[in-house]
Coordinates of C-alpha atoms in Angstrom, one line a residue:
X164 CA 0.0 0.0 0.0
X165 CA 1.2 3.5 -0.9
X166 CA 1.2 6.5 1.4
X167 CA 0.3 8.8 -1.6
X168 CA -3.2 10.1 -1.5
X169 CA -5.1 10.3 -4.7
X170 CA -7.7 12.9 -3.8
X171 CA -9.8 13.2 -7.0
X172 CA -11.5 10.7 -9.3
X173 CA -9.3 12.1 -12.1
X174 CA -6.1 11.4 -10.2
X175 CA -7.4 7.9 -9.5
X176 CA -8.3 7.4 -13.1
X177 CA -4.8 8.4 -14.1
X178 CA -3.5 5.3 -12.3
X179 CA -5.9 3.1 -14.2
X180 CA -5.0 4.8 -17.5
X181 CA -1.3 4.1 -16.8
X182 CA -2.2 0.4 -16.4
X183 CA -4.2 0.4 -19.6
X184 CA -1.3 1.9 -21.5
X185 CA 1.1 -0.7 -20.0
X186 CA -1.2 -3.4 -21.2
X187 CA -1.4 -1.9 -24.7
X188 CA 2.4 -1.6 -24.8
X189 CA 2.7 -5.3 -23.9
X190 CA 0.4 -6.1 -26.9
X191 CA -2.7 -6.6 -24.8
X192 CA -6.1 -5.1 -24.5
X193 CA -5.9 -1.5 -23.0
X194 CA -8.0 -1.8 -20.0
X195 CA -6.6 -0.9 -16.6
X196 CA -8.0 -0.6 -13.1
X197 CA -7.0 0.4 -9.6
X198 CA -8.5 -0.2 -6.1
X199 CA -8.3 2.6 -3.5
X200 CA -9.1 2.8 0.2
X201 CA -11.5 5.3 1.6
X202 CA -8.7 7.9 2.1
X203 CA -7.5 7.6 -1.5
X204 CA -4.5 5.4 -0.9
X205 CA -3.8 2.9 -3.7
X206 CA -4.3 -0.7 -2.6
X207 CA -3.5 -2.3 -5.9
X208 CA -3.6 -1.8 -9.7
X209 CA -3.5 -3.9 -12.8
X210 CA -4.4 -4.4 -16.4
X211 CA -6.1 -6.9 -18.6
X212 CA -3.7 -9.8 -19.3
X213 CA -5.9 -12.0 -21.5
X214 CA -3.3 -11.8 -24.3
X215 CA 0.0 -11.5 -22.4
X216 CA -0.7 -14.1 -19.8
X217 CA -3.0 -16.3 -22.0
X218 CA -5.5 -15.8 -19.1
X219 CA -9.1 -15.1 -19.9
X220 CA -9.9 -14.4 -16.3
X221 CA -7.3 -11.7 -15.6
X222 CA -9.3 -8.6 -16.5
X223 CA -8.1 -5.2 -15.3
X224 CA -10.4 -5.1 -12.3
X225 CA -9.4 -8.7 -11.2
X226 CA -5.8 -7.8 -11.6
X227 CA -6.2 -4.7 -9.4
X228 CA -8.2 -6.7 -6.9
X229 CA -5.5 -9.4 -6.7
X230 CA -2.7 -6.9 -6.4
X231 CA -4.5 -5.3 -3.5
X232 CA -4.4 -8.4 -1.4
X233 CA -6.8 -9.3 1.4
X234 CA -8.7 -6.5 3.0
X235 CA -10.9 -6.9 6.1
X236 CA -13.7 -5.2 4.2
X237 CA -14.2 -3.7 0.7
X238 CA -17.3 -1.6 1.5
X239 CA -15.3 1.7 1.7
X240 CA -13.1 1.0 -1.2
X241 CA -13.3 2.5 -4.7
X242 CA -12.6 0.5 -7.9
X243 CA -11.5 2.7 -10.7
X244 CA -11.6 1.2 -14.2
X245 CA -10.9 2.6 -17.6
X246 CA -13.8 0.8 -19.2
X247 CA -17.3 0.0 -17.9
X248 CA -17.0 -3.3 -16.0
X249 CA -18.2 -6.4 -17.8
X250 CA -20.6 -8.8 -16.0
X251 CA -17.6 -10.8 -14.7
X252 CA -16.0 -7.8 -13.1
X253 CA -19.3 -6.4 -12.0
X254 CA -19.8 -9.7 -10.2
X255 CA -16.5 -9.3 -8.4
X256 CA -17.6 -5.8 -7.2
X257 CA -20.9 -7.2 -5.9
X258 CA -19.3 -10.4 -4.4
X259 CA -16.9 -8.5 -2.3
X260 CA -19.1 -5.4 -1.6
X261 CA -16.8 -2.8 -3.2
X262 CA -18.7 0.4 -2.3
X263 CA -17.9 2.6 -5.2
X264 CA -16.9 2.3 -8.9
X265 CA -15.5 5.0 -11.1
X266 CA -15.7 4.4 -14.8
X267 CA -13.5 6.1 -17.4
X268 CA -15.4 5.1 -20.6
X269 CA -18.9 3.9 -21.2
X270 CA -18.9 4.9 -24.9
X271 CA -17.0 1.9 -26.3
X272 CA -18.6 -0.7 -23.9
X273 CA -21.4 -0.5 -21.4
X274 CA -21.3 -3.4 -18.9
X275 CA -23.0 -4.1 -15.6
X276 CA -22.7 -0.7 -14.0
X277 CA -26.4 0.0 -13.9
X278 CA -26.9 -3.4 -12.2
X279 CA -24.2 -2.3 -9.7
X280 CA -26.0 1.0 -9.0
X281 CA -29.4 -0.7 -8.6
X282 CA -27.8 -2.9 -5.9
X283 CA -26.2 -0.2 -3.8
X284 CA -22.8 0.4 -5.4
X285 CA -22.1 4.1 -6.0
X286 CA -21.1 4.5 -9.7
X287 CA -19.5 7.6 -11.2
X288 CA -18.9 7.9 -14.9
X289 CA -16.2 10.2 -16.3
X290 CA -16.2 9.4 -20.0
X291 CA -12.6 10.6 -20.5
X292 CA -12.0 11.6 -24.2
X293 CA -8.5 10.2 -24.2
X294 CA -9.7 6.8 -23.0
X295 CA -12.6 6.8 -25.4
X296 CA -10.2 7.3 -28.3
X297 CA -7.6 4.7 -27.1
X298 CA -10.2 2.0 -26.7
X299 CA -12.1 3.0 -29.9
X300 CA -8.9 2.8 -31.9
X301 CA -8.0 -0.6 -30.3
X302 CA -11.4 -2.0 -31.1
X303 CA -11.3 -0.8 -34.7
X304 CA -7.8 -2.3 -35.2
X305 CA -8.5 -5.6 -33.3
X306 CA -12.2 -6.5 -33.7
X307 CA -11.7 -10.3 -33.4
X308 CA -9.7 -9.9 -30.2
X309 CA -12.1 -7.4 -28.7
X310 CA -15.1 -9.7 -29.5
X311 CA -13.2 -12.6 -27.9
X312 CA -12.6 -10.5 -24.8
X313 CA -16.3 -9.5 -24.4
X314 CA -17.6 -13.0 -25.2
X315 CA -19.1 -12.3 -28.6
X316 CA -18.5 -14.0 -31.9

């Protein structure tokens, strides 16, 4: 855990964007995430490693969750993700009671965030233009890989 405080949602999203760009540089899908405690301290961050690790289960949110390690409770944590969480990652948020989710892009994909909100998770959408372009360019250049990642043919 870091002692640095990420006070704003934009500062927190910047951590997730850094992870997404790392994933893209590694030849993977540019989705990153980070988990923060209630004071804005980074607990863990990660990125989608479906391609690099040949691991279909290691999405950005799951990578951040794993990097954070065990917590007594997740109710006061915030998961920040560059892209609207898929159903798999939305299930992780619900399963562990993560209290808040910040989403960087809902234009290129809209996952389970309404379901999360309907079930008590606070959801904030930023729709960052930089992220929308990065993900849109990736999807246009890699439609087969993108469809594989979201479970479509």
